[in-house]
Amino acid sequence: MSAARAAANDALGAMASRGTAGYVFHVLERSFDGFFGAAANPLRQLGALAFLCFWLAAASGAYVYAFFDIGVTGAYDSLESLARAQPYAGGAMRSLHRYASDAFIALTLLHVVREWAYGRFSGFRWFSWLSGVPLVWLAVASGMVGYWLVWDELAQYVAATLMEFIAALPGVDAAMIRNAVAGENVTDRLFALLMFAHIAVSLLLLLGMWVHLQRLARPRSCPQWRLGLGTAAALAVLALAVPAMSQGRADLARASQELSFDWFYLFALPLSQLASPAAAWAVLAAGTLALSALPWLGGRKRLPAARVDPTQCNGCGRCFEDCPYQAITMAAPAEASALTGAAAPAARNIAVVCAEACSACGICAGACPSSTPFRSIGMLRSGIELPQFPVAELRARLEQQLATLHGTATVIVFGCTRGPRTNTLAGPGVASLVLPCLGMLPPSFVEYALKRGAHGALLAGCGQGDCEFRLGDQWTRARLAGLREPHLRSGVPRERVYAIWLHRDQERSLVKELDAFRGRLLGATRNPAARTHRRPGTNHG
């Protein structure tokens, strides 16, 4: 097969596994990996960058608030004075507040599009998706009120158009709403109310962001430090180079003809004028309902959740620590029995799985100390395992694959359904076992494979930042390196274990790495003194 055809097949395989939109994002991310490096790729940390921009906007907003005069005339004058008296402090802080806020909404929307493109909105992810929808509108509401507070010509437009927009809602007294921005009603008290609303909605947004992360273990709310520092520096440079200025004092006696517009936050207002406020509400409501209903509209088929065997669970809590979606809790025996309906030993806490939050990734099974193939009990059972892929079946499949190995430098390849395809590697001297996530593989199975005839074990996991279940590659690396329980035992020859981390479209690289690994195994067999002592889990392909 030619290199071009192989590359095309890799691309088609990646597209088939992700869909067209997901494949486009994947290509962009891989391109950004080459420029930024996978660890500092902004497309892989959109949520964390949005958090950073929120805090930058909050900090700069607090500085501006210290000099802000809450009043009809004082609002505009205090901001103008701040920009002129402190061009490199107050003026820069005001500009940073504007640009960090814009970056927040842009990153949030891009984050939504990325998660949709990758299909990460249904099944066990429904809560994270649904809790994220109102965050967009809270951010927009806070931004609109913020623009009103400036009380320049743009603020006058925002106030008048927003009141017409609200007046179109059913059950609202339209005359009273419109009178709120009549000349005699625009008072210092109104601006005090607006400032309260601006701060209150921002705090509600922060609360919503906290709720949004509740189903995630170890959520990434801070970007990689180089990326975070670079983003903050870029916004600071932009704030100094292009200051955000007011657009002329508001005058209710006349309407402004030309305005510098912020489409990130004020997009709904021109929409209400283009058609009608009622039509704009209908479009926005339909879009919001569609986004909210998306998790239940043709999502992926949900797999059975992990199950706990109380007779095998020793209450160690490793599954609780390793679960990427906080689907596992440790409960007292009485509580565990009430939740599961099964009798639990009275001497220890028992793991309990929330089926609604379980991703069926199997990482918990890989963490369980009873998930070892060396146990000699009649029926191999684990403290926690996937009903569709129990540990006994994992051992049976492994033994079946090991039985097909013949010749020299034989290798068992452990793969992941979301990583590069490993089942196509099967052939003379090579067997493959594919798991839902490489994090499901207990290290003892690697040792078992080597003792049952395989000359080497190759673990092919997802590339950095590409794990479908967030933490599978991270925990596998740590277990192989002896940094996390259960770890690969020290007696296992490290030169016979090789771990690589590749993206879905890097199947050619996988073949090359496999051939090179078999070459090293063959060399070590012929010349035992030339064995290398490679530490598993540190190779990136």
Coordinates of C-alpha atoms in Angstrom, one line a residue:
M1 CA 0.0 0.0 0.0
S2 CA 1.4 3.4 -0.9
A3 CA 2.0 6.1 1.7
A4 CA -0.7 8.3 0.2
R5 CA -3.3 5.6 0.3
A6 CA -2.3 4.7 3.8
A7 CA -2.7 8.3 4.9
A8 CA -6.1 8.5 3.1
N9 CA -7.2 5.3 4.9
D10 CA -6.1 6.8 8.3
A11 CA -8.0 10.0 7.6
L12 CA -11.2 8.1 6.5
G13 CA -11.0 5.9 9.6
A14 CA -10.7 9.0 11.8
M15 CA -13.6 10.7 10.0
A16 CA -15.8 7.6 10.4
S17 CA -15.1 7.4 14.1
R18 CA -15.8 11.1 14.8
G19 CA -18.1 12.4 12.1
T20 CA -17.3 15.2 9.7
A21 CA -17.5 18.0 12.2
G22 CA -15.5 16.1 14.7
Y23 CA -12.9 15.3 12.1
V24 CA -12.6 19.0 11.2
F25 CA -11.9 19.8 14.8
H26 CA -9.5 16.9 15.1
V27 CA -7.5 18.2 12.1
L28 CA -7.4 21.7 13.5
E29 CA -6.3 20.4 16.9
R30 CA -3.5 18.2 15.3
S31 CA -2.3 21.3 13.4
F32 CA -2.3 23.4 16.6
D33 CA -0.4 20.6 18.3
G34 CA 2.4 21.1 15.9
F35 CA 2.6 24.8 16.7
F36 CA 1.8 25.0 20.4
G37 CA 2.5 21.4 21.5
A38 CA -0.3 19.2 22.7
A39 CA 0.1 20.3 26.3
A40 CA -0.5 24.0 25.4
N41 CA -3.0 23.6 22.6
P42 CA -5.7 26.2 23.1
L43 CA -8.3 24.1 21.3
R44 CA -7.9 21.4 23.9
Q45 CA -8.4 23.8 26.8
L46 CA -11.2 26.1 25.7
G47 CA -13.1 25.6 29.0
A48 CA -10.0 26.3 31.1
L49 CA -9.3 29.4 29.0
A50 CA -12.8 30.6 29.5
F51 CA -12.4 30.3 33.2
L52 CA -9.1 32.4 33.0
C53 CA -10.9 35.1 31.0
F54 CA -13.7 35.2 33.5
W55 CA -11.2 35.8 36.4
L56 CA -9.4 38.5 34.3
A57 CA -12.7 40.2 33.6
A58 CA -13.6 40.0 37.3
A59 CA -10.3 41.4 38.5
S60 CA -10.2 44.2 36.0
G61 CA -13.8 45.0 36.7
A62 CA -13.1 45.2 40.4
Y63 CA -10.4 47.8 39.7
V64 CA -12.7 49.9 37.5
Y65 CA -15.5 49.6 40.1
A66 CA -13.2 51.3 42.7
F67 CA -13.2 54.5 40.5
F68 CA -16.7 54.2 39.1
D69 CA -19.3 56.8 40.1
I70 CA -22.7 55.2 40.1
G71 CA -25.0 57.9 38.7
V72 CA -26.5 59.3 35.6
T73 CA -23.7 61.9 35.0
G74 CA -21.0 60.4 37.1
A75 CA -20.9 57.0 35.2
Y76 CA -19.8 58.5 32.0
D77 CA -17.5 61.2 33.6
S78 CA -15.8 58.7 35.9
L79 CA -14.9 56.3 33.1
E80 CA -13.6 59.1 30.9
S81 CA -11.5 60.5 33.7
L82 CA -10.2 57.0 34.4
A83 CA -9.1 56.5 30.8
R84 CA -7.4 59.9 30.6
A85 CA -5.9 60.2 34.1
Q86 CA -4.7 56.6 34.2
P87 CA -4.2 55.6 30.6
Y88 CA -1.7 52.8 31.5
A89 CA -3.6 51.6 34.6
G90 CA -7.3 52.5 34.8
G91 CA -7.7 52.9 31.0
A92 CA -5.9 49.6 30.4
M93 CA -7.9 47.9 33.1
R94 CA -11.2 49.1 31.5
S95 CA -10.0 47.8 28.1
L96 CA -8.9 44.5 29.6
H97 CA -12.3 44.1 31.2
R98 CA -13.9 44.6 27.8
Y99 CA -11.6 42.2 25.9
A100 CA -11.5 39.5 28.5
S101 CA -15.3 39.5 28.6
D102 CA -15.4 39.2 24.8
A103 CA -12.8 36.4 24.9
F104 CA -14.9 34.6 27.6
I105 CA -18.1 34.5 25.4
A106 CA -16.1 33.6 22.3
L107 CA -14.3 30.7 24.0
T108 CA -17.5 29.5 25.6
L109 CA -19.3 29.4 22.3
L110 CA -16.3 27.6 20.7
H111 CA -16.3 25.1 23.6
V112 CA -20.0 24.4 22.9
V113 CA -19.3 23.8 19.2
R114 CA -16.4 21.5 19.9
E115 CA -18.3 19.4 22.4
W116 CA -21.1 19.1 19.9
A117 CA -18.8 18.2 17.1
Y118 CA -17.3 15.4 19.1
G119 CA -20.7 14.1 20.2
R120 CA -20.1 14.8 23.9
F121 CA -23.5 15.9 24.9
S122 CA -25.6 12.8 25.4
G123 CA -25.8 9.8 27.7
F124 CA -23.9 10.3 30.9
R125 CA -22.8 13.8 29.7
W126 CA -26.3 15.2 29.6
F127 CA -25.9 17.0 32.9
S128 CA -22.7 18.9 31.9
W129 CA -24.3 19.8 28.5
L130 CA -27.6 21.0 30.0
S131 CA -26.1 22.9 32.8
G132 CA -23.9 24.7 30.3
V133 CA -26.7 26.1 28.2
P134 CA -27.9 28.8 30.6
L135 CA -24.3 30.0 31.1
V136 CA -24.3 31.6 27.7
W137 CA -27.4 33.6 28.5
L138 CA -26.2 34.6 31.9
A139 CA -23.0 35.9 30.3
V140 CA -24.9 37.8 27.6
A141 CA -27.2 39.3 30.3
S142 CA -24.3 40.5 32.4
G143 CA -22.6 42.0 29.3
M144 CA -25.7 43.9 28.3
V145 CA -26.1 45.4 31.7
G146 CA -22.4 46.3 31.7
Y147 CA -22.7 48.2 28.5
W148 CA -25.7 50.1 29.9
L149 CA -23.7 51.2 32.9
V150 CA -21.3 53.2 30.7
W151 CA -24.1 55.5 29.7
D152 CA -22.7 56.6 26.4
E153 CA -24.4 56.5 23.0
L154 CA -24.1 52.7 22.7
A155 CA -25.5 52.4 26.3
Q156 CA -28.5 54.5 25.2
Y157 CA -29.1 52.2 22.3
V158 CA -28.8 49.2 24.5
A159 CA -31.2 50.6 27.0
A160 CA -33.9 51.6 24.5
T161 CA -33.7 48.4 22.4
L162 CA -33.5 46.1 25.4
M163 CA -36.6 47.6 26.9
E164 CA -38.5 47.1 23.7
F165 CA -37.2 43.6 23.6
I166 CA -38.4 42.9 27.1
A167 CA -41.7 44.6 26.5
A168 CA -42.6 42.0 23.8
L169 CA -42.7 39.3 26.4
P170 CA -46.3 38.0 27.2
G171 CA -47.7 39.3 30.5
V172 CA -45.3 42.2 30.7
D173 CA -46.6 45.8 31.1
A174 CA -45.0 47.3 27.9
A175 CA -45.8 50.9 28.9
M176 CA -44.1 50.5 32.3
I177 CA -41.0 48.9 30.7
R178 CA -40.6 51.6 28.1
N179 CA -41.0 54.3 30.8
A180 CA -38.0 52.9 32.6
V181 CA -35.7 54.6 30.1
A182 CA -37.8 57.8 29.8
G183 CA -35.8 60.9 30.6
E184 CA -37.2 61.6 34.1
N185 CA -36.9 57.9 35.1
V186 CA -33.2 57.6 34.3
T187 CA -31.9 58.4 37.8
D188 CA -29.0 57.5 40.1
R189 CA -31.2 54.9 41.7
L190 CA -31.6 53.2 38.4
F191 CA -27.8 53.0 38.0
A192 CA -27.4 51.6 41.5
L193 CA -29.9 48.9 40.5
L194 CA -28.0 48.2 37.3
M195 CA -24.7 47.9 39.1
F196 CA -26.3 45.4 41.5
A197 CA -27.7 43.4 38.6
H198 CA -24.4 43.4 36.8
I199 CA -22.6 42.0 39.9
A200 CA -25.4 39.6 40.8
V201 CA -25.7 38.1 37.4
S202 CA -21.9 37.7 37.2
L203 CA -22.0 35.8 40.5
L204 CA -24.9 33.6 39.2
L205 CA -22.7 32.9 36.2
L206 CA -19.8 31.8 38.5
L207 CA -22.2 29.6 40.5
G208 CA -23.5 28.1 37.2
M209 CA -19.9 27.4 36.1
W210 CA -19.3 25.6 39.4
V211 CA -22.5 23.5 38.9
H212 CA -21.4 22.8 35.3
L213 CA -18.2 21.0 36.6
Q214 CA -19.9 18.9 39.3
R215 CA -20.0 15.7 37.3
L216 CA -16.3 15.9 36.5
A217 CA -13.5 14.6 38.7
R218 CA -10.4 16.8 38.6
P219 CA -11.9 19.3 36.2
R220 CA -9.4 21.5 34.3
S221 CA -10.4 25.1 35.2
C222 CA -6.9 26.4 34.8
P223 CA -5.1 26.3 31.5
Q224 CA -1.5 25.0 31.1
W225 CA 0.6 27.8 32.6
R226 CA 2.4 28.9 29.4
L227 CA -0.9 29.0 27.6
G228 CA -2.5 30.9 30.4
L229 CA 0.3 33.4 30.7
G230 CA 0.4 33.9 26.9
T231 CA -3.4 34.5 26.8
A232 CA -3.3 37.0 29.6
A233 CA -0.3 38.8 28.0
A234 CA -2.1 38.9 24.6
L235 CA -5.2 40.5 26.2
A236 CA -3.0 43.0 28.1
V237 CA -1.2 44.0 24.9
L238 CA -4.5 44.4 23.1
A239 CA -5.9 46.5 25.9
L240 CA -2.9 48.9 25.7
A241 CA -2.7 48.9 21.9
V242 CA -6.5 49.4 21.2
P243 CA -8.1 51.1 24.2
A244 CA -11.8 50.6 24.7
M245 CA -13.3 54.1 24.8
S246 CA -16.8 55.5 25.3
Q247 CA -18.8 56.6 22.3
G248 CA -20.0 60.0 23.4
R249 CA -22.3 61.0 26.2
A250 CA -25.9 59.6 26.1
D251 CA -28.5 62.1 25.1
L252 CA -32.1 60.9 25.3
A253 CA -33.2 63.9 23.2
R254 CA -31.6 62.4 20.1
A255 CA -30.7 59.0 18.6
S256 CA -27.2 58.2 17.5
Q257 CA -26.6 57.4 13.9
E258 CA -23.3 55.5 14.0
L259 CA -22.2 53.1 16.8
S260 CA -19.2 50.8 17.3
F261 CA -20.9 47.5 18.1
D262 CA -20.0 44.5 20.2
W263 CA -21.6 41.5 18.4
F264 CA -20.4 39.1 21.1
Y265 CA -22.9 40.4 23.6
L266 CA -25.4 42.6 21.8
F267 CA -26.2 40.3 18.8
A268 CA -29.9 39.8 19.9
L269 CA -30.7 43.6 19.8
P270 CA -30.2 44.1 16.0
L271 CA -32.1 40.8 15.5
S272 CA -35.1 42.2 17.3
Q273 CA -35.0 45.3 15.1
L274 CA -34.5 43.4 11.9
A275 CA -37.7 41.5 12.3
S276 CA -39.6 42.2 15.5
P277 CA -38.9 41.6 19.2
A278 CA -41.4 38.8 19.3
A279 CA -39.7 37.1 16.3
A280 CA -36.3 37.5 17.9
W281 CA -37.6 35.9 21.1
A282 CA -39.0 33.0 19.1
V283 CA -35.7 32.4 17.4
L284 CA -33.7 32.6 20.6
A285 CA -36.2 30.4 22.5
A286 CA -36.2 27.8 19.7
G287 CA -32.4 27.7 19.6
T288 CA -32.2 27.3 23.4
L289 CA -34.8 24.5 23.5
A290 CA -33.0 22.7 20.7
L291 CA -29.7 22.9 22.5
S292 CA -31.3 21.8 25.8
A293 CA -33.0 18.8 24.1
L294 CA -29.9 17.7 22.1
P295 CA -28.8 15.1 24.7
W296 CA -32.1 13.2 24.0
L297 CA -32.2 13.6 20.2
G298 CA -30.4 10.7 18.6
G299 CA -27.4 10.5 20.9
R300 CA -25.2 7.5 21.3
K301 CA -26.6 4.3 22.7
R302 CA -26.0 4.2 26.4
L303 CA -24.0 1.2 27.7
P304 CA -24.7 -0.5 31.0
A305 CA -23.1 1.1 34.0
A306 CA -20.3 -0.5 36.0
R307 CA -21.5 -2.9 38.8
V308 CA -20.1 -3.6 42.2
D309 CA -19.9 -7.0 43.8
P310 CA -20.1 -6.4 47.6
T311 CA -18.6 -9.8 48.3
Q312 CA -15.4 -8.8 46.4
C313 CA -15.2 -5.1 47.2
N314 CA -12.7 -4.4 50.0
G315 CA -13.6 -0.7 50.3
C316 CA -10.2 0.5 49.2
G317 CA -11.7 3.5 47.3
R318 CA -9.4 3.3 44.3
C319 CA -12.3 3.2 41.9
F320 CA -13.7 6.2 43.7
E321 CA -10.4 8.1 43.2
D322 CA -9.9 7.2 39.6
C323 CA -13.5 7.6 38.2
P324 CA -13.3 10.6 35.8
Y325 CA -17.0 11.5 36.2
Q326 CA -17.6 11.1 40.0
A327 CA -20.0 8.3 39.3
I328 CA -18.7 6.3 42.3
T329 CA -19.2 7.0 46.0
M330 CA -18.1 5.1 49.1
A331 CA -21.0 4.2 51.3
A332 CA -21.5 2.6 54.7
P333 CA -22.7 -1.0 54.5
A334 CA -26.3 -0.1 55.5
E335 CA -26.5 2.8 53.0
A336 CA -24.9 0.6 50.3
S337 CA -27.4 -2.2 50.9
A338 CA -30.3 0.3 50.7
L339 CA -29.0 1.8 47.4
T340 CA -28.1 -1.4 45.7
G341 CA -30.5 -3.9 47.2
A342 CA -27.7 -6.3 47.8
A343 CA -26.3 -7.4 51.1
A344 CA -23.0 -5.7 52.0
P345 CA -20.3 -6.8 54.5
A346 CA -20.8 -4.9 57.8
A347 CA -17.1 -4.4 58.4
R348 CA -16.2 -1.9 55.6
N349 CA -17.5 0.8 53.2
I350 CA -18.6 -0.4 49.8
A351 CA -18.4 1.4 46.4
V352 CA -21.7 2.4 45.0
V353 CA -22.1 3.4 41.3
C354 CA -24.5 6.1 40.1
A355 CA -25.7 4.6 36.8
E356 CA -26.8 8.0 35.5
A357 CA -23.3 9.4 35.7
C358 CA -21.4 6.3 34.6
S359 CA -19.6 6.4 31.3
A360 CA -19.0 2.7 31.1
C361 CA -15.3 3.4 30.4
G362 CA -14.0 0.6 32.7
I363 CA -11.4 2.8 34.4
C364 CA -12.8 1.7 37.7
A365 CA -12.2 -2.0 36.8
G366 CA -8.6 -1.2 36.0
A367 CA -8.2 0.4 39.4
C368 CA -9.7 -2.5 41.4
P369 CA -7.1 -4.6 43.3
S370 CA -9.3 -7.7 42.8
S371 CA -9.1 -7.3 39.0
T372 CA -6.2 -9.7 38.6
P373 CA -6.0 -12.7 36.3
F374 CA -3.8 -14.6 38.7
R375 CA -6.7 -15.3 41.1
S376 CA -7.5 -19.0 41.2
I377 CA -11.1 -18.9 42.4
G378 CA -13.6 -20.9 40.4
M379 CA -15.3 -17.9 38.7
L380 CA -13.1 -14.8 38.4
R381 CA -15.0 -11.8 39.8
S382 CA -13.9 -8.3 40.6
G383 CA -15.1 -5.8 43.1
I384 CA -16.3 -3.6 40.3
E385 CA -16.5 -4.3 36.6
L386 CA -18.5 -3.7 33.4
P387 CA -21.4 -6.2 32.9
Q388 CA -20.7 -6.1 29.2
F389 CA -17.0 -6.8 29.6
P390 CA -16.4 -8.5 33.0
V391 CA -12.9 -9.3 34.2
A392 CA -13.4 -13.0 33.6
E393 CA -14.2 -12.3 30.0
L394 CA -11.2 -10.0 29.7
R395 CA -8.9 -12.9 30.9
A396 CA -10.6 -15.3 28.6
R397 CA -10.2 -13.1 25.6
L398 CA -6.6 -12.5 26.5
E399 CA -5.9 -16.2 26.8
Q400 CA -7.6 -16.7 23.4
Q401 CA -5.4 -14.1 21.8
L402 CA -2.2 -15.4 23.4
A403 CA -3.0 -18.9 22.0
T404 CA -2.6 -17.4 18.5
L405 CA 0.9 -16.2 19.0
H406 CA 3.7 -18.2 17.4
G407 CA 7.3 -17.5 16.4
T408 CA 9.8 -15.1 17.7
A409 CA 9.3 -11.6 19.2
T410 CA 5.6 -12.2 19.7
V411 CA 3.6 -9.2 21.0
I412 CA 0.2 -8.7 22.5
V413 CA -1.2 -5.3 21.7
F414 CA -3.6 -3.7 24.1
G415 CA -5.7 -1.0 22.4
C416 CA -8.5 1.4 22.9
T417 CA -11.7 1.8 20.9
R418 CA -11.1 5.5 20.6
G419 CA -7.4 5.4 19.8
P420 CA -5.6 4.0 16.7
R421 CA -7.1 0.8 15.5
T422 CA -5.1 -2.2 16.8
N423 CA -7.3 -5.1 15.6
T424 CA -5.8 -4.6 12.1
L425 CA -2.4 -5.5 13.4
A426 CA -3.2 -9.2 14.1
G427 CA -1.0 -11.5 12.2
P428 CA 2.0 -13.8 12.7
G429 CA 3.5 -13.1 16.0
V430 CA 1.0 -10.3 16.9
A431 CA -2.3 -10.4 18.7
S432 CA -4.6 -7.6 19.8
L433 CA -7.1 -7.0 22.6
V434 CA -9.2 -3.9 22.4
L435 CA -10.8 -2.3 25.5
P436 CA -13.3 0.5 25.9
C437 CA -10.5 2.6 27.4
L438 CA -6.9 1.7 28.0
G439 CA -7.5 2.8 31.6
M440 CA -9.6 -0.3 32.0
L441 CA -6.5 -2.5 31.8
P442 CA -5.1 -3.6 35.2
P443 CA -1.3 -3.8 35.0
S444 CA -1.5 -7.3 36.3
F445 CA -2.9 -8.4 32.9
V446 CA 0.3 -7.1 31.3
E447 CA 2.4 -9.3 33.6
Y448 CA 0.0 -12.2 33.0
A449 CA 0.4 -11.9 29.2
L450 CA 4.2 -12.0 29.5
K451 CA 4.1 -15.0 31.8
R452 CA 1.7 -16.8 29.4
G453 CA 4.0 -16.7 26.4
A454 CA 4.1 -13.2 24.9
H455 CA 7.6 -11.9 24.5
G456 CA 6.3 -8.3 24.7
A457 CA 3.3 -6.2 25.5
L458 CA 2.5 -3.0 23.6
L459 CA 0.0 -0.6 25.0
A460 CA -1.5 1.8 22.4
G461 CA -3.4 4.6 24.1
C462 CA -4.9 7.9 23.0
G463 CA -2.6 10.9 22.2
Q464 CA -2.2 13.6 24.8
G465 CA -5.5 15.5 25.4
D466 CA -7.4 13.0 23.2
C467 CA -8.7 10.5 25.7
E468 CA -12.5 10.1 25.3
F469 CA -12.8 9.5 29.0
R470 CA -10.5 12.3 30.1
L471 CA -8.2 10.5 32.5
G472 CA -7.7 7.0 31.0
D473 CA -4.3 7.7 29.5
Q474 CA -3.1 9.7 32.6
W475 CA -3.9 6.9 35.0
T476 CA -2.4 4.2 32.7
R477 CA 0.9 6.1 32.5
A478 CA 0.9 6.5 36.3
R479 CA 0.2 2.8 36.9
L480 CA 2.9 1.7 34.5
A481 CA 5.4 4.1 36.1
G482 CA 4.6 2.8 39.6
L483 CA 3.1 6.1 40.7
R484 CA -0.5 5.0 41.1
E485 CA -2.1 1.8 42.4
P486 CA -2.5 -0.8 41.1
H487 CA 1.0 -0.5 39.6
L488 CA 3.1 -2.7 37.4
R489 CA 5.1 -4.9 39.7
S490 CA 8.9 -4.3 39.8
G491 CA 9.6 -7.9 38.8
V492 CA 8.2 -7.3 35.3
P493 CA 11.0 -6.8 32.7
R494 CA 10.6 -3.2 31.6
E495 CA 12.2 -3.8 28.2
R496 CA 9.3 -6.1 27.4
V497 CA 6.6 -3.5 28.0
Y498 CA 6.2 -0.5 25.6
A499 CA 3.5 2.2 25.8
I500 CA 2.8 4.6 23.1
W501 CA 0.2 7.4 22.9
L502 CA -1.1 8.1 19.4
H503 CA -4.1 9.9 17.8
R504 CA -6.7 8.0 15.8
D505 CA -5.2 9.0 12.5
Q506 CA -1.7 7.8 13.4
E507 CA -2.1 4.1 12.5
R508 CA 1.0 4.2 10.3
S509 CA 3.0 5.4 13.2
L510 CA 1.6 2.5 15.3
V511 CA 2.7 0.0 12.7
K512 CA 6.2 1.5 12.7
E513 CA 6.4 1.5 16.5
L514 CA 5.3 -2.1 16.6
D515 CA 7.9 -3.2 14.1
A516 CA 10.6 -1.3 16.0
F517 CA 9.5 -2.8 19.3
R518 CA 9.6 -6.3 17.9
G519 CA 13.0 -5.6 16.5
R520 CA 14.2 -4.6 20.0
L521 CA 12.7 -7.8 21.4
L522 CA 14.3 -9.9 18.8
G523 CA 17.7 -8.2 19.5
A524 CA 17.3 -8.8 23.2
T525 CA 16.5 -12.5 22.6
R526 CA 19.6 -13.0 20.6
N527 CA 21.8 -10.9 22.8
P528 CA 20.5 -10.8 26.4
A529 CA 23.3 -8.5 27.5
A530 CA 22.1 -5.8 25.2
R531 CA 18.7 -5.3 26.8
T532 CA 17.6 -1.8 27.4
H533 CA 15.8 -0.7 30.5
R534 CA 13.1 1.5 29.0
R535 CA 10.6 2.8 31.4
P536 CA 7.1 2.0 30.2
G537 CA 4.5 4.6 29.8
T538 CA 6.9 7.4 28.7
N539 CA 6.9 6.9 24.9
H540 CA 4.8 9.1 22.8
G541 CA 5.3 7.6 19.4

